[in-house]
Short mmCIF file of C-alpha atoms in Angstrom, two decimals:
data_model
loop_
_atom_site.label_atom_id
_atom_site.label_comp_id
_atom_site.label_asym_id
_atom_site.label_seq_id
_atom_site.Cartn_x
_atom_site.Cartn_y
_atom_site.Cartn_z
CA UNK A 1 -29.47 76.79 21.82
CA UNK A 2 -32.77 78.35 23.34
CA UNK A 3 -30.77 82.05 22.21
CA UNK A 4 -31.55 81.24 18.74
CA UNK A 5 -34.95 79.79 19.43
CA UNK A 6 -36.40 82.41 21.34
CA UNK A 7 -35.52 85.07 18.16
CA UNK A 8 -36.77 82.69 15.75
CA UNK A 9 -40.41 83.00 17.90
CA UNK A 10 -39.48 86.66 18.82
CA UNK A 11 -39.33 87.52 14.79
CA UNK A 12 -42.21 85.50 13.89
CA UNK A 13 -44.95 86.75 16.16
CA UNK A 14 -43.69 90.27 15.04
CA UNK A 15 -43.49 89.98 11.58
CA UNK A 16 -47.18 88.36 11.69
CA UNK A 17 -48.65 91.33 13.21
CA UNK A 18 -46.38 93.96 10.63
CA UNK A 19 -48.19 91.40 8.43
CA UNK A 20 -51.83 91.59 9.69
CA UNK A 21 -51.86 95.07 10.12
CA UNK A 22 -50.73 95.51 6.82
CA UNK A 23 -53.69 93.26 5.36
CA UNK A 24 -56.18 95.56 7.58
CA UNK A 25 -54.63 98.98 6.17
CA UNK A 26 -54.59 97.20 2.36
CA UNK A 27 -58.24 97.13 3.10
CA UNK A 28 -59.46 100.02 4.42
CA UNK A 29 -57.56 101.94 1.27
CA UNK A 30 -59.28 99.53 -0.50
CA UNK A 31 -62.76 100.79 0.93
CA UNK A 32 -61.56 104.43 0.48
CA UNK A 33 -60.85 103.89 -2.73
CA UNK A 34 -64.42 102.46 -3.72
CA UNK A 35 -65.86 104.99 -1.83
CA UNK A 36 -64.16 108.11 -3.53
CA UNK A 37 -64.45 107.00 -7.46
CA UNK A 38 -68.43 106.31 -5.99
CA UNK A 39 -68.49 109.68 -5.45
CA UNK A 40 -67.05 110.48 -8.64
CA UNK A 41 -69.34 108.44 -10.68
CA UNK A 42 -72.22 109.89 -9.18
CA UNK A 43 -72.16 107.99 -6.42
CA UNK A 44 -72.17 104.96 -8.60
CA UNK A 45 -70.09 103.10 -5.63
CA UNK A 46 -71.51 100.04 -7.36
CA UNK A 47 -70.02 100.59 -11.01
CA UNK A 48 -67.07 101.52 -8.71
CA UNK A 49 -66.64 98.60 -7.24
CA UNK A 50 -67.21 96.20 -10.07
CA UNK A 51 -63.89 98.47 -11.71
CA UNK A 52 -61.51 97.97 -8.49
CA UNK A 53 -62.47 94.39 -8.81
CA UNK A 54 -62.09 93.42 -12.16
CA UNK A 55 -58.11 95.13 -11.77
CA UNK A 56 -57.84 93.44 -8.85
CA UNK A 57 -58.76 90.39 -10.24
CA UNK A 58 -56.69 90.92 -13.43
CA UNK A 59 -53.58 91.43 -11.10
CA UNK A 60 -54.36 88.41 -9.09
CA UNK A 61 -54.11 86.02 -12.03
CA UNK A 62 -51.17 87.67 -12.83
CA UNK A 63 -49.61 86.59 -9.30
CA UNK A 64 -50.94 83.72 -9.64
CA UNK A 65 -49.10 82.74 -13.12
CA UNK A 66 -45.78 84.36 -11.43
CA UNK A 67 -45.39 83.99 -7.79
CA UNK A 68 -45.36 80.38 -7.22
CA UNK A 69 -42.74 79.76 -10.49
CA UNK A 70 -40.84 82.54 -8.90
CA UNK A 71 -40.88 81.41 -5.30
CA UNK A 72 -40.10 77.73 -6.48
CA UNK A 73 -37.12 78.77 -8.28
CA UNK A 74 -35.59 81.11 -5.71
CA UNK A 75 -37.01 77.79 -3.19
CA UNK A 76 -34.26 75.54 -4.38
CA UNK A 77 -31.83 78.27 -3.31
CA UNK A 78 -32.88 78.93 -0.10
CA UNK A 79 -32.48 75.31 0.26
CA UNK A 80 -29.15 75.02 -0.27
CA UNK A 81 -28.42 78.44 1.45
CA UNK A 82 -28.09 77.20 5.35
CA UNK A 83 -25.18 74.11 3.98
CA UNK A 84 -23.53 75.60 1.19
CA UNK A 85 -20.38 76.04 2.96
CA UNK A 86 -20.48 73.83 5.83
CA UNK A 87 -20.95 70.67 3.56
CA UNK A 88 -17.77 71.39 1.44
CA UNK A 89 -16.15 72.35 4.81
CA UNK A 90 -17.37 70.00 7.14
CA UNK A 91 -19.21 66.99 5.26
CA UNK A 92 -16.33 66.81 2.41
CA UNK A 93 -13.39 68.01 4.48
CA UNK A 94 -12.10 70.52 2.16
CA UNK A 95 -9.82 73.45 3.58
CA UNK A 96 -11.06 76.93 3.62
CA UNK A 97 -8.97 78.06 0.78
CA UNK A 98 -10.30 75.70 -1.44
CA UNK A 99 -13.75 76.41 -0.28
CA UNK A 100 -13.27 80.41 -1.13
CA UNK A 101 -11.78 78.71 -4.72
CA UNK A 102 -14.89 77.21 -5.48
CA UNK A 103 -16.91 80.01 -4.36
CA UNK A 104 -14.70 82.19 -6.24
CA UNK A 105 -15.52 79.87 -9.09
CA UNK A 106 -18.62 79.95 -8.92
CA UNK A 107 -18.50 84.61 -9.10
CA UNK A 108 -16.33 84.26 -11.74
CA UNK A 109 -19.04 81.68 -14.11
CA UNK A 110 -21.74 84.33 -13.17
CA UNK A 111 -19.49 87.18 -14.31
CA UNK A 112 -18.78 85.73 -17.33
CA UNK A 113 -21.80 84.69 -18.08
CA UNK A 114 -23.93 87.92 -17.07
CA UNK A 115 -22.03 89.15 -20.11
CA UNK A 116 -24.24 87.45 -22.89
CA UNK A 117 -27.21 86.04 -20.96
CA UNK A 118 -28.97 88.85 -21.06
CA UNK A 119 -28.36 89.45 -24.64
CA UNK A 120 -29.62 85.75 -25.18
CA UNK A 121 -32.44 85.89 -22.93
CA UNK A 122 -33.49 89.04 -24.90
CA UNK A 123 -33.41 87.54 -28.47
CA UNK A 124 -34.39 83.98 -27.85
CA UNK A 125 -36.97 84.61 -24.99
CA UNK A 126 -36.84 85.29 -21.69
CA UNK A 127 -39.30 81.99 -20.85
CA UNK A 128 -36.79 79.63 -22.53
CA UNK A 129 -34.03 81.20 -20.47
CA UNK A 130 -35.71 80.56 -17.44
CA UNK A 131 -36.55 76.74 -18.65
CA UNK A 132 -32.68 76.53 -19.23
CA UNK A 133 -32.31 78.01 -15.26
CA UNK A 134 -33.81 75.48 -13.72
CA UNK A 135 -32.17 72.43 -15.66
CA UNK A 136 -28.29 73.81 -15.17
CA UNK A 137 -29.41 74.40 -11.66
CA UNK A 138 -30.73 71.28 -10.94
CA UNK A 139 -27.53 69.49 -12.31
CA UNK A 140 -25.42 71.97 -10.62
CA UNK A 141 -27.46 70.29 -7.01
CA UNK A 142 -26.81 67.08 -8.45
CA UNK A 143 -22.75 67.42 -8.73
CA UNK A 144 -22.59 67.54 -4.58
CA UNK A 145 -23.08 64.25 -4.40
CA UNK A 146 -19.36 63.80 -5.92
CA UNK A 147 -16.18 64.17 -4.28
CA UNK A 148 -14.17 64.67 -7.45
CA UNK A 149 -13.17 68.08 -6.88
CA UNK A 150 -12.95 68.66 -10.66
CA UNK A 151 -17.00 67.20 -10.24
CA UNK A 152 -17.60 70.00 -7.40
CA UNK A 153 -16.06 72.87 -9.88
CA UNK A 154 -17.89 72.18 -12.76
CA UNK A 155 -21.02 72.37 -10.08
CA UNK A 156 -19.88 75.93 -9.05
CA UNK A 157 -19.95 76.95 -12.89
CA UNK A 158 -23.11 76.10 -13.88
CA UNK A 159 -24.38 77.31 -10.06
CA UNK A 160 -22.63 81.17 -10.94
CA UNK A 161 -24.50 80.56 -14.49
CA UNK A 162 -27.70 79.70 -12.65
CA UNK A 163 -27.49 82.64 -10.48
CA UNK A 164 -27.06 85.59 -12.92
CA UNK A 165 -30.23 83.93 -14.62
CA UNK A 166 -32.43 83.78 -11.47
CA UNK A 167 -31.68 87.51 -10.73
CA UNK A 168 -32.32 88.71 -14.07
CA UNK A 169 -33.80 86.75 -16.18
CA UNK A 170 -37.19 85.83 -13.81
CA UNK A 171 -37.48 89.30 -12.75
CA UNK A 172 -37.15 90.72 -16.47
CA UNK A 173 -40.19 88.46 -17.64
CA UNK A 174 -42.04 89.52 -14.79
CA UNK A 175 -41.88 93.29 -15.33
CA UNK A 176 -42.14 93.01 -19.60
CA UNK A 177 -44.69 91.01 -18.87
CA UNK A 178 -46.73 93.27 -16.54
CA UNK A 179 -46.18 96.53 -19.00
CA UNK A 180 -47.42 94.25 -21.62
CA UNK A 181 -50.37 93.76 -19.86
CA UNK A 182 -50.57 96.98 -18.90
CA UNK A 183 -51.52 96.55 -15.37
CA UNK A 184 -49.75 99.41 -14.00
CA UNK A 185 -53.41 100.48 -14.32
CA UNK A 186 -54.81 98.30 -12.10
CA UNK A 187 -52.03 97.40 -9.68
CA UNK A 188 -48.36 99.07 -8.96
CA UNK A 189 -44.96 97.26 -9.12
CA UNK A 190 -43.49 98.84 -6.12
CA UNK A 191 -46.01 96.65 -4.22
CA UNK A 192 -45.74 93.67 -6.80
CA UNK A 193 -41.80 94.28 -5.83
CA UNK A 194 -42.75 94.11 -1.80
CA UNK A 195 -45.09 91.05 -1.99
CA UNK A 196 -41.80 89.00 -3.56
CA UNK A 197 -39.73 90.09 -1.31
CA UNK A 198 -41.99 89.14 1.62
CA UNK A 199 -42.95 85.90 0.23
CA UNK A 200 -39.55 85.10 -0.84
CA UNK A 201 -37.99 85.53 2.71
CA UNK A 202 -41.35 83.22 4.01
CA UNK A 203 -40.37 80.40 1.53
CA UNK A 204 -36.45 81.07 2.97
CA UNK A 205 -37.64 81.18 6.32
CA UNK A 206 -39.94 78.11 5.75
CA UNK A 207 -36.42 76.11 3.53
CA UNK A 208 -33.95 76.81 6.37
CA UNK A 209 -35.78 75.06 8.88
CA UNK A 210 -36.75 72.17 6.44
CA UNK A 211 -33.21 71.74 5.49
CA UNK A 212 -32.49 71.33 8.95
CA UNK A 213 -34.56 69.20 9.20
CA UNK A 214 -33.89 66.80 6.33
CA UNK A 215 -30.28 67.03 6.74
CA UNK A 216 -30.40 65.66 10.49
CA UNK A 217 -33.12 63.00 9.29
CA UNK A 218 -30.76 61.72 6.43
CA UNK A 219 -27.24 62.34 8.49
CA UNK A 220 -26.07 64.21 5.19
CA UNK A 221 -25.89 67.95 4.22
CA UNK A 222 -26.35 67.15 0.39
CA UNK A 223 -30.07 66.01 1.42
CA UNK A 224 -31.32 70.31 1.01
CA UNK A 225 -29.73 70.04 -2.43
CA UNK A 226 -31.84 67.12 -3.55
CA UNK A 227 -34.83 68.78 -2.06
CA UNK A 228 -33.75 71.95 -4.16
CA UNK A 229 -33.97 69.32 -7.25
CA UNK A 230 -37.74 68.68 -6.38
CA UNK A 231 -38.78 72.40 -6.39
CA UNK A 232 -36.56 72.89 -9.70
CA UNK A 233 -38.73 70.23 -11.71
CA UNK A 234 -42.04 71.93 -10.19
CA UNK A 235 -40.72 75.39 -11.45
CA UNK A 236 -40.13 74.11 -15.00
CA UNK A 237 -43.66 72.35 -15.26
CA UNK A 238 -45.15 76.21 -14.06
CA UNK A 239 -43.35 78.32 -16.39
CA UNK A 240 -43.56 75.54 -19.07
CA UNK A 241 -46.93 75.57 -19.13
CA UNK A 242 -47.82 78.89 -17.85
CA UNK A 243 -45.89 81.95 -18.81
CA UNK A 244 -45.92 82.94 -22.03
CA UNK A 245 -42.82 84.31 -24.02
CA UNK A 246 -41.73 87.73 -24.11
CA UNK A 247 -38.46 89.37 -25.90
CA UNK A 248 -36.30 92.17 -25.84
CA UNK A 249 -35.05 94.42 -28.82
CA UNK A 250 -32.61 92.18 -29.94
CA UNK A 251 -35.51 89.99 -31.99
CA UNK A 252 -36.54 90.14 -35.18
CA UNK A 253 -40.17 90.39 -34.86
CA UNK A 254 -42.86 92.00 -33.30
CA UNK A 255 -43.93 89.33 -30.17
CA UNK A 256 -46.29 89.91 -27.94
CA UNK A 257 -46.98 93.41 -28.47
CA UNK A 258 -43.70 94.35 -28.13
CA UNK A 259 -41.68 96.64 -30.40
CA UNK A 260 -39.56 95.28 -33.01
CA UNK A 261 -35.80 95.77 -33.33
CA UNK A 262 -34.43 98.88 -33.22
CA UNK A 263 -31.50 99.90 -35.33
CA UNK A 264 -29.00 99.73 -32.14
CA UNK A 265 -30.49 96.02 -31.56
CA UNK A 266 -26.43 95.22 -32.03
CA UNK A 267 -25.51 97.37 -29.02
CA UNK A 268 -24.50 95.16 -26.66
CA UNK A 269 -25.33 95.67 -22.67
CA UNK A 270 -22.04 97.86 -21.85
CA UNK A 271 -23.00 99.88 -24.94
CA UNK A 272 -26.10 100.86 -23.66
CA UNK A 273 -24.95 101.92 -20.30
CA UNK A 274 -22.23 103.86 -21.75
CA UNK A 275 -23.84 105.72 -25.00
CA UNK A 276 -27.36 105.17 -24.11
CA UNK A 277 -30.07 105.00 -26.49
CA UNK A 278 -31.01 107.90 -29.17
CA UNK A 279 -33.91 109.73 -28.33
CA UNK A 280 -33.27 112.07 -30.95
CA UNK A 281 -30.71 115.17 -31.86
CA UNK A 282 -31.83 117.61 -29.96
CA UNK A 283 -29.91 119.12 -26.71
CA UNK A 284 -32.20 118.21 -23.89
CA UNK A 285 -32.63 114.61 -25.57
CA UNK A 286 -29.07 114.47 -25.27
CA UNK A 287 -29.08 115.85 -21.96
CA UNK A 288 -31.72 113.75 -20.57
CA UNK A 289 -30.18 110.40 -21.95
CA UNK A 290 -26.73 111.34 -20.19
CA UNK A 291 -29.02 111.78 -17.00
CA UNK A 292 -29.79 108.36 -17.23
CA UNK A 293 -26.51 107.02 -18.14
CA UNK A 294 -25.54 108.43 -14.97
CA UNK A 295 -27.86 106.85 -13.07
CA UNK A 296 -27.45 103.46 -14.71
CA UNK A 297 -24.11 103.66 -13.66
CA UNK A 298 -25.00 104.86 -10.58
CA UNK A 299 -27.04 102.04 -9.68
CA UNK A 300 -24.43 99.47 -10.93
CA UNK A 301 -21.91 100.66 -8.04
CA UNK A 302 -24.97 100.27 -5.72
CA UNK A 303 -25.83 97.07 -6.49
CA UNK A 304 -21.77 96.24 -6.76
CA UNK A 305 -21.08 97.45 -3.56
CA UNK A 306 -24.52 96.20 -1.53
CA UNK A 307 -25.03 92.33 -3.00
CA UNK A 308 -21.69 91.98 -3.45
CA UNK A 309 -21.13 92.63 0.59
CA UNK A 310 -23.72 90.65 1.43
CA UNK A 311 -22.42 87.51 -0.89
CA UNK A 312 -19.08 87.97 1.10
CA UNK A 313 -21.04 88.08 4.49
CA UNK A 314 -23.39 84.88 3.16
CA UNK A 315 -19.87 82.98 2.74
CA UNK A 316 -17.95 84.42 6.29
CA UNK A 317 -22.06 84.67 8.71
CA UNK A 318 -21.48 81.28 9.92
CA UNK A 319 -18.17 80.89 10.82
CA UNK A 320 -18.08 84.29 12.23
CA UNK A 321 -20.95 83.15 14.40
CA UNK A 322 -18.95 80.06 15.01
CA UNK A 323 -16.01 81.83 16.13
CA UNK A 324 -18.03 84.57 18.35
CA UNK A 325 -20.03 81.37 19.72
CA UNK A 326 -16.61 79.20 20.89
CA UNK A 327 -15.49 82.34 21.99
CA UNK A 328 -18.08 82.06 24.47
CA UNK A 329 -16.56 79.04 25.56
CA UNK A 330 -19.48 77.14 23.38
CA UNK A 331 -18.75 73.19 22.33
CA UNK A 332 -22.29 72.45 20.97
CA UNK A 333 -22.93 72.98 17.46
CA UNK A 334 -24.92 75.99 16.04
CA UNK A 335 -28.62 74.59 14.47
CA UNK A 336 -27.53 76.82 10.89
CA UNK A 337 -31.33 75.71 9.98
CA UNK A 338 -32.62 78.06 13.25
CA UNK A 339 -30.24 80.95 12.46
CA UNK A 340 -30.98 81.35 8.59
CA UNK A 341 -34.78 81.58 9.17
CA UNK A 342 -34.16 83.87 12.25
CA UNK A 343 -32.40 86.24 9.40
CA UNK A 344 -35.08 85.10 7.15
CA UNK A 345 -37.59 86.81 8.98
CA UNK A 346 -35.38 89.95 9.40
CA UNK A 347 -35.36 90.07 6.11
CA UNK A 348 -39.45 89.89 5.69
CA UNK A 349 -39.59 92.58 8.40
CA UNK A 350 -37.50 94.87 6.37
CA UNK A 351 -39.71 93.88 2.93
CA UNK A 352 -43.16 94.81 5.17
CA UNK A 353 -41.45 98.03 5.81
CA UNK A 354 -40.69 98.71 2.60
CA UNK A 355 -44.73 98.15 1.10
CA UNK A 356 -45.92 99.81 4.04
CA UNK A 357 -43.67 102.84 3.25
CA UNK A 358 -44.04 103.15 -0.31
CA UNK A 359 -47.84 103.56 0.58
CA UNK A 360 -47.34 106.49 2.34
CA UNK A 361 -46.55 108.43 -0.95
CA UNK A 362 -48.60 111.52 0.25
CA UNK A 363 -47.06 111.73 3.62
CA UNK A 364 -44.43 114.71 4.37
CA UNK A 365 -42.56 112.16 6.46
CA UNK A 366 -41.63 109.80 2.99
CA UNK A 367 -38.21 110.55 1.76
CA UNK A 368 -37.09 109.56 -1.56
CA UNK A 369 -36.57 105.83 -2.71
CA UNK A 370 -32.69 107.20 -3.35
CA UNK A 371 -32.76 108.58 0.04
CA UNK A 372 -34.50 105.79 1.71
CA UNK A 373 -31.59 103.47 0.01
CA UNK A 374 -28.58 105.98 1.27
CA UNK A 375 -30.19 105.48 4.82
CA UNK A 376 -30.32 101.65 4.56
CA UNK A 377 -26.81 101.33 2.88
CA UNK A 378 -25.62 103.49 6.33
CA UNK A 379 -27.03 101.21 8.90
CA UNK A 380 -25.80 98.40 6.43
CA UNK A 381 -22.44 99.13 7.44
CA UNK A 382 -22.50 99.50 10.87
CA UNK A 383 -24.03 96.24 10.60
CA UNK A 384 -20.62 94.98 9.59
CA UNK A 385 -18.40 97.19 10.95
CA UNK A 386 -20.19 96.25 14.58
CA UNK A 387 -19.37 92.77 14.96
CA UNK A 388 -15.44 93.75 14.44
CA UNK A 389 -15.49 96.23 17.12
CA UNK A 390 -17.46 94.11 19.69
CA UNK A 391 -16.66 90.06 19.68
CA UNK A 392 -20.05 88.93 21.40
CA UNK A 393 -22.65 86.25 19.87
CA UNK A 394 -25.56 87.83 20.76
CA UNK A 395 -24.19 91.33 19.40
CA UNK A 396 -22.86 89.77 15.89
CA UNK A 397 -25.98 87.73 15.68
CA UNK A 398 -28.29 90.80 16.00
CA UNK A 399 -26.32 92.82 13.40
CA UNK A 400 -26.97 90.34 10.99
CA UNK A 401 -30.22 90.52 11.69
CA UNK A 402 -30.18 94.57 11.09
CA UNK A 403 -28.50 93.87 8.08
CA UNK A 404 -31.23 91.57 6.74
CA UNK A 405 -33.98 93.78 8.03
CA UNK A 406 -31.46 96.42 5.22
CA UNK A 407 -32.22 93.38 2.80
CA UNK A 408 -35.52 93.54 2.87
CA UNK A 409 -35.72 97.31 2.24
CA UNK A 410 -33.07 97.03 -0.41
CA UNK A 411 -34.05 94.48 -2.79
CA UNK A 412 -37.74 96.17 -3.67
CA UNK A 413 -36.05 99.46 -3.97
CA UNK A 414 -33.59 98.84 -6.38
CA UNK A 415 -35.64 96.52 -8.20
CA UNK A 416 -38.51 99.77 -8.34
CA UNK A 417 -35.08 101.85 -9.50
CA UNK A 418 -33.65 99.63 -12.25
CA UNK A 419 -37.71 99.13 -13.78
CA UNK A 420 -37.98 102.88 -13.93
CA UNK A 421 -34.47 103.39 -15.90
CA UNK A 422 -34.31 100.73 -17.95
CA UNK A 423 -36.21 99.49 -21.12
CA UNK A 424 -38.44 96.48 -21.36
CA UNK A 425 -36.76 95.96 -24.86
CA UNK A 426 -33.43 95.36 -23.31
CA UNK A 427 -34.11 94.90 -19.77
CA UNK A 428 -32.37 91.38 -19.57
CA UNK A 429 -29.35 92.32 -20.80
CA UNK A 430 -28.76 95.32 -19.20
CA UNK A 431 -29.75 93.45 -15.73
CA UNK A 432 -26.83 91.06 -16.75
CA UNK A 433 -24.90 93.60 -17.21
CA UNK A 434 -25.16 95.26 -13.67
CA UNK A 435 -23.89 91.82 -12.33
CA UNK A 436 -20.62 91.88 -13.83
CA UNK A 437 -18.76 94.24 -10.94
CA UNK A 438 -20.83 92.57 -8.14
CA UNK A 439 -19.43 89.65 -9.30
CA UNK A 440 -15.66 90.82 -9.55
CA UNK A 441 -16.36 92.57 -6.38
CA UNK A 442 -17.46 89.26 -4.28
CA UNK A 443 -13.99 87.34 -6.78
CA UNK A 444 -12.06 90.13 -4.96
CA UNK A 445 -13.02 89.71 -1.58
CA UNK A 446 -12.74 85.96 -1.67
CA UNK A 447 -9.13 86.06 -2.87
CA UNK A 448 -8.19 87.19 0.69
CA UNK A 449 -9.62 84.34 2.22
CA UNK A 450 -7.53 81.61 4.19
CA UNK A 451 -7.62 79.61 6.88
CA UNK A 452 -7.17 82.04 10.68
CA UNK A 453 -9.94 82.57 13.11
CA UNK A 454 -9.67 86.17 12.81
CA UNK A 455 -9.33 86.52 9.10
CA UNK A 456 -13.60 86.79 9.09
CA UNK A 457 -13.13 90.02 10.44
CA UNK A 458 -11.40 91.50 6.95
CA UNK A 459 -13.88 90.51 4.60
CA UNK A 460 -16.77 92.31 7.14
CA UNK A 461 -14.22 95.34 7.32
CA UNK A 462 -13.66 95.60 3.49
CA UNK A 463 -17.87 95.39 3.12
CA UNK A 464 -18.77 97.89 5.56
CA UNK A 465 -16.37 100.42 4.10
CA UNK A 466 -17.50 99.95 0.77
CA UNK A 467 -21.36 100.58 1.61
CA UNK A 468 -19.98 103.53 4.01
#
């Protein structure tokens, strides 16, 4: 098992100096920028100074009130990430098919439910949503320690519920919040968007090896999920005591500075996407909303197609690894701990790309962020369509990798994309909203699923063609 060890050390030492480099470039723009407002001020490079530094101070309380609620919460996920599948497999027996049934049932809770949690979020507050996250997850952990299967379904519910509030709910606060603030003036998003990314594949990187860890120590795969408990309480006692609420449209007064209800505050998420919101009666109003209509729907087939191959890939990575790896005439068992932080790191190698590039706004190298996306949805799927064509270990092991460095690049963009298009006032529920295909997408792929060594190959197939 050295392969795996040597890329986990490989990946580190690089992605600490992308890291470190990026620190020293952070701060010599930093000394640029004092420098040049000095010299417009009069040279005042003092007075300039004291500005940069009260907005960078302003956005680092601002990280500080987010990130570690945010990385807590998306934590307890990581931790159950590397044994998901391999403890209803393996620890409880179960037969693939039933396996893909609870996934399935799992897409199918988050579809249905990305249908009004939004719209809830928006009206009741985005902070109590949250709150509500990290309870039905934490029960959701709690129902693997069952082997009713009727037990283990209801678990997969409230887990598809859980998940269409951690990926909209937590990032809707989080940009309301900053607008309200208005700290676009002293900070920018994109790079807010890169930090989580990084940081969020460090905490992954930092949860696959400690649920390795604790499930070897305690003989038991359901150990990560208990450990996922632990980071779920922390997260509540953050945002419990301190975000503070924000709301969309849909409420009835004016909170927090934000506007209060519009007279489409009915309109449910769908709606929006399909009618858009009236600017007013002219032509180019007209015109401009169907612009963004288009790319609203644009960037729901995106997000379909891209999260919704990588959920199928999260479900068939380790047995195709498993396959490629007795193939290979293998008997030892693969440390899943060592491989997810391996891709864990990919992933923060393809986040550190992404800030360093979006810095580079000025260059004539710098494509746009929808180009940048149609380049990394490419090499996506020859990421998948690779390990089809060529049955090696190392070679399927190294496209995931690729395909996580694609991760890491994708996730800030789109998240930049969907906070440029859509409004704070109803940001939650349209961000619910663009889950329902992915999930139907992922329900879709996982009805093909049986038991076969090569039927891995059809799910990677049917996601590379759909990013092609």
């Amino acid at each position: 098992m050295a392969f795996y060890e040597y890329n986990v050390l490989v990946f580190v030492v690089v992605v600490a100096g992308v890291a470190y480099l990026q620190h020293r470039r952070d701060r010599k723009a930093a000394a640029a920028k004092v420098q040049g407002q000095g010299q417009g001020q009069g040279h005042d490079s003092e007075a300039a100074r004291a500005t940069i530094t009260a907005g960078n101070a302003v956005i680092w309380q601002f990280k500080k009130k987010f990130l570690p609620a945010y990385l807590l919460a998306f934590g307890s996920d990581w931790l159950q990430g590397p044994y998901i599948y391999t403890m209803y497999k393996d620890e409880k027996g179960l037969p693939e098919e039933t396996v893909a049934h609870l996934f399935t049932t799992g897409f199918l809770a988050a579809a249905m439910s990305a249908s009004f949690v939004g719209s809830l979020a928006d009206r009741y507050g985005r902070r109590s949503a949250c709150l509500f996250f990290c309870v039905a997850y934490g029960v959701s952990c709690f129902t693997v320690l069952f082997d009713s299967i009727f037990i283990l379904f209801a678990g997969r519910i409230l887990g598809g519920l859980s998940t269409t509030l951690l990926w909209s709910v937590v990032e809707s606060w989080m940009v309301t919040e900053f607008h309200r603030q208005h700290l676009e003036e002293a900070g920018s998003l994109s790079d807010m968007f890169g930090i989580m990314t990084t940081l969020n594949g460090f905490v992954a990187i930092l949860a696959g090896l400690f649920a390795q860890q604790i499930a070897d120590f305690t003989k038991t795969q359901a150990a990560p999920f208990m450990a996922a408990v632990v980071l779920l309480i922390l997260a509540f006692g953050f945002i419990s005591s301190r975000w503070s609420e924000n709301y969309g449209d849909s409420h009835n007064s004016n909170v927090d500075g934000l506007l209060p209800a519009s007279e489409e505050k009915d309109k449910n998420g769908l709606q929006y996407i399909i009618q858009g919101r009236k600017h007013g009666q002219s032509s180019e109003d007209i015109t401009e909303r169907f612009g963004l209509d288009k790319r609203l729907w644009a960037l729901c087939m995106t997000s379909s197609c891209f999260e919704g191959s990588m959920y199928l890939w999260i479900f068939f990575k380790f047995s195709a690894l498993k396959l490629s790896h007795e193939a290979a005439g293998q008997e030892s068992e693969l440390p899943f701990g060592m491989i997810f932080a391996a891709l864990m790191c990919a992933m923060m190698l393809g986040s550190l790309f992404f800030t360093y590039y979006s810095s580079l706004a000025t260059s004539r190298w710098v494509v746009s962020p929808s180009r940048l996306l149609t380049i990394t949805l490419f090499v996506a799927s020859a990421c998948f369509i690779l390990p089809v064509l060529v049955h090696n270990e190392a070679v399927t092991f190294w496209s995931f990798c690729v395909f996580e460095i694609c991760c890491g690049i994708y996730f800030p963009s789109i998240a930049r994309l969907k906070e440029k298009m859509v409004e704070d006032g109803v940001r939650a529920k349209i961000y619910g909203i663009l889950r329902i295909p992915l999930n139907i997408f992922v329900v879709l792929g996982l009805m093909t699923t049986k038991d076969g060594k090569s039927h891995p190959n059809s799910p990677s197939l049917l996601a590379g063609a759909k990013l092609s």
